[in-house]
Short mmCIF file of C-alpha atoms in Angstrom, two decimals:
data_model
loop_
_atom_site.label_atom_id
_atom_site.label_comp_id
_atom_site.label_asym_id
_atom_site.label_seq_id
_atom_site.Cartn_x
_atom_site.Cartn_y
_atom_site.Cartn_z
CA UNK O 5 8.10 36.73 -68.09
CA UNK O 6 4.79 36.75 -66.17
CA UNK O 7 5.81 37.38 -62.36
CA UNK O 8 5.21 34.13 -60.38
CA UNK O 9 3.72 34.41 -57.43
CA UNK O 10 5.44 34.35 -54.35
CA UNK O 11 3.00 31.96 -52.63
CA UNK O 12 3.75 29.17 -55.48
CA UNK O 13 7.52 28.86 -54.52
CA UNK O 14 7.43 30.30 -50.91
CA UNK O 15 8.56 26.71 -49.78
CA UNK O 16 11.72 27.05 -51.67
CA UNK O 17 12.91 29.73 -49.06
CA UNK O 18 11.68 28.21 -46.36
CA UNK O 19 8.71 30.83 -46.05
CA UNK O 20 6.32 27.80 -45.49
CA UNK O 21 2.61 27.99 -45.43
CA UNK O 22 1.89 28.59 -41.65
CA UNK O 23 -0.51 27.02 -39.51
CA UNK O 24 -3.22 29.43 -38.06
CA UNK O 25 -2.10 31.26 -35.29
CA UNK O 26 -3.99 30.48 -32.06
CA UNK O 27 -3.37 33.50 -30.21
CA UNK O 28 -2.42 36.58 -32.60
CA UNK O 29 0.01 38.46 -29.53
CA UNK O 30 3.05 36.70 -28.55
CA UNK O 31 3.65 35.25 -24.96
CA UNK O 32 5.17 37.57 -22.62
CA UNK O 33 8.59 36.76 -22.18
CA UNK O 34 10.72 39.62 -21.00
CA UNK O 35 9.40 41.85 -23.31
CA UNK O 36 11.15 45.12 -21.91
CA UNK O 37 14.31 43.38 -23.08
CA UNK O 38 12.95 41.86 -26.24
CA UNK O 39 10.79 44.49 -27.78
CA UNK O 40 12.87 46.26 -30.53
CA UNK O 41 13.86 49.52 -29.66
CA UNK O 42 12.75 49.35 -25.55
CA UNK O 43 16.56 50.43 -24.50
CA UNK O 44 17.04 54.02 -25.46
CA UNK O 45 20.40 54.65 -24.16
CA UNK O 46 21.21 56.39 -27.26
CA UNK O 47 18.68 59.23 -28.45
CA UNK O 48 19.41 58.49 -32.11
CA UNK O 49 21.59 55.68 -32.82
CA UNK O 50 21.76 52.21 -30.95
CA UNK O 51 22.40 48.50 -31.13
CA UNK O 52 20.31 45.77 -30.63
CA UNK O 53 21.44 42.07 -29.83
CA UNK O 54 18.89 39.72 -31.51
CA UNK O 55 20.14 36.41 -30.85
CA UNK O 56 18.51 32.60 -30.51
CA UNK O 57 17.47 32.41 -26.63
CA UNK O 58 20.28 29.45 -25.92
CA UNK O 59 18.91 26.79 -27.99
CA UNK O 60 19.75 23.17 -28.28
CA UNK O 61 18.42 21.97 -31.69
CA UNK O 62 18.35 18.06 -31.70
CA UNK O 63 17.23 17.59 -35.34
CA UNK O 64 19.84 18.16 -38.14
CA UNK O 65 18.69 20.61 -40.95
CA UNK O 66 16.74 22.20 -38.44
CA UNK O 67 15.35 25.63 -38.91
CA UNK O 68 14.60 27.40 -35.83
CA UNK O 69 12.83 31.00 -35.53
CA UNK O 70 12.41 33.51 -32.84
CA UNK O 71 10.53 36.66 -32.95
CA UNK O 72 10.81 40.33 -31.44
CA UNK O 73 8.18 42.66 -31.22
CA UNK O 74 8.95 46.67 -32.80
CA UNK O 75 8.04 49.35 -30.21
CA UNK O 76 4.87 50.35 -32.55
CA UNK O 77 5.02 53.83 -31.07
CA UNK O 78 8.30 54.70 -32.74
CA UNK O 79 9.74 54.59 -36.26
CA UNK O 80 13.10 52.88 -36.14
CA UNK O 81 15.56 52.55 -39.21
CA UNK O 82 18.02 49.59 -39.50
CA UNK O 83 21.39 50.97 -40.75
CA UNK O 84 23.72 48.40 -40.23
CA UNK O 85 23.88 44.31 -39.27
CA UNK O 86 26.85 42.81 -37.47
CA UNK O 87 26.55 38.97 -37.28
CA UNK O 88 27.07 36.61 -34.22
CA UNK O 89 27.57 33.30 -35.41
CA UNK O 90 30.27 31.19 -37.04
CA UNK O 91 29.41 28.70 -39.77
CA UNK O 92 30.55 25.67 -37.78
CA UNK O 93 27.15 26.41 -35.95
CA UNK O 94 25.16 28.33 -38.34
CA UNK O 95 24.64 27.16 -41.87
CA UNK O 96 22.91 30.48 -42.52
CA UNK O 97 20.63 32.98 -40.72
CA UNK O 98 17.94 34.94 -42.42
CA UNK O 99 15.99 38.37 -40.78
CA UNK O 100 12.37 38.51 -41.75
CA UNK O 101 10.26 42.09 -41.41
CA UNK O 102 6.62 40.67 -40.86
CA UNK O 103 3.20 42.29 -40.29
CA UNK O 104 2.80 39.15 -37.86
CA UNK O 105 5.43 36.31 -36.50
CA UNK O 106 4.48 32.59 -37.69
CA UNK O 107 4.01 31.37 -34.30
CA UNK O 108 3.37 32.44 -30.68
CA UNK O 109 6.24 30.76 -29.24
CA UNK O 110 9.51 32.00 -28.16
CA UNK O 111 10.88 29.96 -30.86
CA UNK O 112 9.54 27.32 -33.40
CA UNK O 113 10.50 25.23 -36.19
CA UNK O 114 10.23 27.14 -39.41
CA UNK O 115 11.55 24.78 -42.03
CA UNK O 116 10.68 21.88 -44.23
CA UNK O 117 12.30 19.47 -42.07
CA UNK O 118 9.47 20.42 -39.22
CA UNK O 119 7.11 17.39 -40.57
CA UNK O 120 9.71 14.60 -39.14
CA UNK O 121 9.71 16.47 -35.59
CA UNK O 122 7.02 16.96 -32.68
CA UNK O 123 8.25 20.54 -32.34
CA UNK O 124 5.49 23.25 -33.39
CA UNK O 125 5.80 24.59 -36.38
CA UNK O 126 5.07 27.57 -38.68
CA UNK O 127 6.64 29.88 -41.24
CA UNK O 128 8.67 33.00 -40.04
CA UNK O 129 6.06 35.10 -40.70
CA UNK O 130 2.07 34.39 -40.14
CA UNK O 131 -0.28 33.57 -42.95
CA UNK O 132 -1.45 36.42 -45.09
CA UNK O 133 1.23 38.37 -42.89
CA UNK O 134 3.33 41.11 -44.64
CA UNK O 135 6.82 39.28 -45.35
CA UNK O 136 10.36 40.36 -46.12
CA UNK O 137 14.16 39.52 -46.05
CA UNK O 138 15.67 42.40 -44.67
CA UNK O 139 19.24 40.80 -43.99
CA UNK O 140 20.90 36.93 -44.95
CA UNK O 141 24.26 35.75 -43.45
CA UNK O 142 26.13 32.62 -44.36
CA UNK O 143 29.69 31.20 -44.47
CA UNK O 144 31.28 33.69 -42.01
CA UNK O 145 30.28 36.66 -43.61
CA UNK O 146 31.45 39.81 -41.87
CA UNK O 147 29.22 42.68 -40.66
CA UNK O 148 27.31 44.92 -43.36
CA UNK O 149 26.77 48.74 -42.85
CA UNK O 150 24.13 50.23 -45.23
CA UNK O 151 25.18 53.21 -47.22
CA UNK O 152 24.68 56.63 -45.55
CA UNK O 153 21.41 57.87 -45.33
CA UNK O 154 20.12 54.77 -45.82
CA UNK O 155 17.94 52.29 -43.75
CA UNK O 156 15.13 49.70 -43.58
CA UNK O 157 12.30 51.21 -41.90
CA UNK O 158 10.46 49.15 -39.52
CA UNK O 159 7.82 50.00 -36.68
CA UNK O 160 5.66 52.98 -36.67
CA UNK O 161 4.17 53.90 -39.95
CA UNK O 162 5.63 50.48 -41.46
CA UNK O 163 4.52 46.91 -42.45
CA UNK O 164 6.94 45.55 -40.55
CA UNK O 165 5.64 45.09 -37.10
CA UNK O 166 8.02 41.97 -35.94
CA UNK O 167 11.36 40.96 -36.76
CA UNK O 168 11.61 37.05 -37.04
CA UNK O 169 15.65 35.63 -36.85
CA UNK O 170 15.49 32.33 -38.59
CA UNK O 171 19.01 29.97 -38.01
CA UNK O 172 19.38 26.90 -40.12
CA UNK O 173 21.25 24.19 -38.09
CA UNK O 174 22.90 21.74 -40.62
CA UNK O 175 24.74 20.09 -37.98
CA UNK O 176 23.70 19.08 -34.60
CA UNK O 177 26.55 17.02 -33.32
CA UNK O 178 27.72 19.48 -30.97
CA UNK O 179 24.74 19.99 -28.98
CA UNK O 180 24.25 16.68 -28.15
CA UNK O 181 25.80 17.04 -24.82
CA UNK O 182 23.09 19.71 -24.08
CA UNK O 183 25.06 22.91 -25.08
CA UNK O 184 22.99 25.89 -26.12
CA UNK O 185 23.31 28.65 -28.91
CA UNK O 186 23.04 32.26 -29.14
CA UNK O 187 23.92 32.65 -32.61
CA UNK O 188 22.00 35.96 -33.96
CA UNK O 189 22.67 39.63 -35.07
CA UNK O 190 23.31 43.04 -33.67
CA UNK O 191 21.31 45.51 -35.39
CA UNK O 192 22.15 48.76 -35.86
CA UNK O 193 19.66 51.32 -35.66
CA UNK O 194 18.70 55.14 -35.73
CA UNK O 195 15.61 56.93 -34.86
CA UNK O 196 16.44 59.71 -37.22
CA UNK O 197 13.92 59.88 -40.14
CA UNK O 198 15.70 58.95 -43.12
CA UNK O 199 14.13 59.38 -46.64
CA UNK O 200 16.52 56.76 -48.43
CA UNK O 201 14.34 53.68 -47.51
CA UNK O 202 15.74 50.07 -48.07
CA UNK O 203 14.60 47.25 -49.70
CA UNK O 204 15.82 43.61 -50.69
CA UNK O 205 14.55 41.51 -53.79
CA UNK O 206 15.39 38.12 -53.64
CA UNK O 207 15.45 36.24 -56.96
CA UNK O 208 15.25 32.35 -57.16
CA UNK O 209 14.30 29.08 -58.88
CA UNK O 210 12.70 25.96 -58.33
CA UNK O 211 13.73 22.99 -60.54
CA UNK O 212 16.09 19.83 -60.71
CA UNK O 213 19.87 19.41 -61.49
CA UNK O 214 20.76 16.28 -63.28
CA UNK O 215 23.08 13.71 -62.25
CA UNK O 216 26.50 14.31 -63.14
CA UNK O 217 25.62 17.89 -65.34
CA UNK O 218 26.10 21.32 -65.69
CA UNK O 219 22.85 22.74 -64.92
CA UNK O 220 21.94 26.86 -65.54
CA UNK O 221 19.15 27.88 -63.14
CA UNK O 222 17.46 31.57 -64.44
CA UNK O 223 14.98 33.72 -63.09
CA UNK O 224 13.84 36.94 -64.14
CA UNK O 225 11.26 39.60 -63.56
CA UNK O 226 9.88 42.92 -65.00
CA UNK O 227 9.76 45.83 -62.81
CA UNK O 228 6.17 47.16 -63.28
CA UNK O 229 5.59 49.32 -60.35
CA UNK O 230 6.25 53.08 -60.96
CA UNK O 231 9.24 53.55 -58.82
CA UNK O 232 13.28 54.36 -59.47
CA UNK O 233 15.44 51.72 -57.34
CA UNK O 234 18.90 52.52 -56.87
CA UNK O 235 20.85 48.99 -55.98
CA UNK O 236 23.99 48.92 -53.96
CA UNK O 237 24.80 45.52 -52.78
CA UNK O 238 23.96 41.71 -53.77
CA UNK O 239 24.15 38.36 -51.93
CA UNK O 240 24.58 35.22 -53.53
CA UNK O 241 23.57 31.78 -52.33
CA UNK O 242 23.62 28.13 -53.00
CA UNK O 243 24.52 25.11 -51.45
CA UNK O 244 27.58 22.65 -52.43
CA UNK O 245 27.05 22.49 -56.09
CA UNK O 246 26.57 25.98 -56.75
CA UNK O 247 29.82 27.22 -58.94
CA UNK O 248 28.92 30.86 -59.72
CA UNK O 249 25.90 33.08 -59.37
CA UNK O 250 25.29 36.34 -61.21
CA UNK O 251 22.63 39.18 -61.73
CA UNK O 252 21.67 41.56 -64.12
CA UNK O 253 19.64 44.48 -64.98
CA UNK O 254 18.05 44.29 -68.77
CA UNK O 255 17.19 47.26 -70.27
CA UNK O 256 16.03 47.83 -73.93
CA UNK O 257 17.99 50.43 -76.01
CA UNK O 258 16.38 52.97 -78.26
CA UNK O 259 16.96 50.01 -81.07
CA UNK O 260 14.60 47.82 -79.14
CA UNK O 261 17.65 45.75 -78.13
CA UNK O 262 18.06 44.36 -74.77
CA UNK O 263 21.37 45.33 -72.87
CA UNK O 264 22.61 43.06 -69.88
CA UNK O 265 24.24 45.09 -67.09
CA UNK O 266 26.21 42.71 -64.52
CA UNK O 267 24.80 43.63 -61.17
CA UNK O 268 27.07 41.30 -59.33
CA UNK O 269 28.73 37.78 -60.45
CA UNK O 270 30.34 35.36 -56.96
CA UNK O 271 31.33 32.12 -56.40
CA UNK O 272 28.75 31.38 -53.78
CA UNK O 273 31.06 29.21 -51.96
CA UNK O 274 33.22 32.23 -50.92
CA UNK O 275 31.90 34.48 -47.85
CA UNK O 276 28.11 34.79 -48.51
CA UNK O 277 28.10 38.41 -47.78
CA UNK O 278 26.83 41.30 -49.13
CA UNK O 279 29.04 42.69 -52.26
CA UNK O 280 29.02 46.27 -53.55
CA UNK O 281 27.17 45.99 -56.68
CA UNK O 282 29.25 46.24 -60.09
CA UNK O 283 27.01 48.61 -61.43
CA UNK O 284 24.44 50.98 -59.29
CA UNK O 285 22.29 52.73 -62.17
CA UNK O 286 19.04 52.98 -60.96
CA UNK O 287 16.48 50.11 -62.01
CA UNK O 288 13.29 51.93 -63.62
CA UNK O 289 9.87 50.70 -64.35
CA UNK O 290 10.00 48.62 -67.63
CA UNK O 291 13.59 46.87 -66.47
CA UNK O 292 13.92 43.30 -65.84
CA UNK O 293 16.04 42.20 -62.95
CA UNK O 294 17.42 38.61 -64.13
CA UNK O 295 19.62 36.04 -61.90
CA UNK O 296 21.62 32.90 -63.28
CA UNK O 297 22.94 30.20 -61.10
CA UNK O 298 25.65 27.85 -62.75
CA UNK O 299 25.43 24.36 -61.20
CA UNK O 300 27.80 21.36 -61.56
CA UNK O 301 26.43 18.17 -60.18
CA UNK O 302 28.77 14.99 -59.43
CA UNK O 303 26.19 13.27 -57.94
CA UNK O 304 24.55 10.09 -59.52
CA UNK O 305 21.25 11.29 -58.62
CA UNK O 306 18.94 14.18 -59.45
CA UNK O 307 19.08 17.23 -57.00
CA UNK O 308 16.13 19.17 -56.36
CA UNK O 309 15.54 22.38 -54.67
CA UNK O 310 15.34 22.21 -50.95
CA UNK O 311 16.41 23.19 -47.80
CA UNK O 312 18.80 20.47 -46.71
CA UNK O 313 22.47 19.95 -47.46
CA UNK O 314 21.27 17.22 -49.76
CA UNK O 315 19.30 19.71 -51.72
CA UNK O 316 20.21 22.64 -53.43
CA UNK O 317 18.92 26.40 -53.46
CA UNK O 318 19.65 29.11 -56.18
CA UNK O 319 19.41 32.87 -54.56
CA UNK O 320 20.35 36.12 -55.86
CA UNK O 321 19.46 38.88 -53.01
CA UNK O 322 19.72 42.44 -54.40
CA UNK O 323 19.58 45.12 -51.79
CA UNK O 324 18.64 48.58 -53.16
CA UNK O 325 16.94 51.93 -51.94
CA UNK O 326 14.50 54.51 -52.89
CA UNK O 327 15.21 57.88 -52.78
CA UNK O 328 11.54 59.02 -51.05
CA UNK O 329 8.63 57.03 -51.35
CA UNK O 330 8.26 53.34 -50.37
CA UNK O 331 10.49 50.43 -51.53
CA UNK O 332 8.95 47.62 -54.26
CA UNK O 333 5.56 45.84 -53.25
CA UNK O 334 7.57 42.77 -55.13
CA UNK O 335 10.00 41.22 -52.21
CA UNK O 336 10.52 37.79 -54.62
CA UNK O 337 11.07 36.71 -58.02
CA UNK O 338 10.62 33.01 -58.63
CA UNK O 339 10.93 30.86 -61.75
CA UNK O 340 9.95 27.37 -61.94
CA UNK O 341 13.42 26.69 -62.98
CA UNK O 342 15.15 23.78 -65.03
CA UNK O 343 13.75 21.55 -67.01
CA UNK O 344 10.64 24.23 -67.53
CA UNK O 345 11.99 27.61 -67.18
CA UNK O 346 15.08 29.19 -68.68
CA UNK O 347 15.87 32.71 -70.13
CA UNK O 348 15.75 31.39 -73.70
CA UNK O 349 11.89 30.19 -73.20
CA UNK O 350 9.77 32.42 -76.08
CA UNK O 351 7.37 33.78 -73.47
CA UNK O 352 10.09 35.56 -71.15
CA UNK O 353 10.13 38.50 -73.18
CA UNK O 354 13.90 37.94 -73.02
CA UNK O 355 16.56 38.23 -76.00
CA UNK O 356 20.39 39.27 -76.02
CA UNK O 357 20.84 36.78 -73.58
CA UNK O 358 24.51 36.30 -72.26
CA UNK O 359 26.12 33.24 -73.02
CA UNK O 360 26.08 30.62 -70.86
CA UNK O 361 30.03 30.62 -70.48
CA UNK O 362 29.64 34.22 -69.35
CA UNK O 363 28.72 33.21 -66.04
CA UNK O 364 31.94 31.53 -65.16
CA UNK O 365 34.43 33.73 -63.09
#
């Protein structure tokens, strides 16, 4: 299919179009503590606590972001993530790698619900800035350690100059008494140069789920860059209507018939951690990556893609590495979703499509 431009659907994944930055520099707030990599008690490997700075959210379904500036004089390689959160407090967390943050503030509202609040708003990353998702967490998922020798490069000689933590607070009753939250992630990193650089590709859709129906939300993109990627982990995410999310590598064989290789399939209402892929064979130029979310509505209304618990999401994250060279320039793969987009549409370039029943666990 024709690759959809990320900006067209950026609202769906809370990478909202940002207001112009008033100041290109962050406020100075304990830079020695907040600058990533500043504490070098270990010469090669360390752990950095990237946590919300004791916030007290008051608005349900609030998305809050906070940034750290990466030390620009050193290359760091993130090799693991240890979450510091529970699903009773945080609906989900995302870690973004940015060229610039979406605001100059210590924290800001970085979700679609921003229009109903008086707080400063903006996207996680700044307008026209480099933006990629480095990690995602939900539903009490455990820590993630990348394969040996694999890391996300940030800092010097990287497009990632800032890290931005986004936390979605679906429910805020526990903060009505003034209680605060420090949900976040302990970043495990090394300064030892790594040649296997990690990347994350997010597949997702727009679209509408009809009332009292089962709907299949699908997305696919062709790998057009001259790179070989090695998938090693995947993660699924929906809200309450999701029954199963599956991801595939699609490749044409010598007879021109497309073969669909399962990368991963999960019930998205189980812990939303990164799981080992079902098949770690390389994905190369000309292959497609594809994802399908099976949604079952018991509601007497349409359910649209959106950020709140009353909306839905269809996400399949594919984590991979490249052996030398840079990760894909393509960070996101989106479709319009139902009722406009399906794999079976004549213009997608897809055929030999798995039966919809094949998505059922």
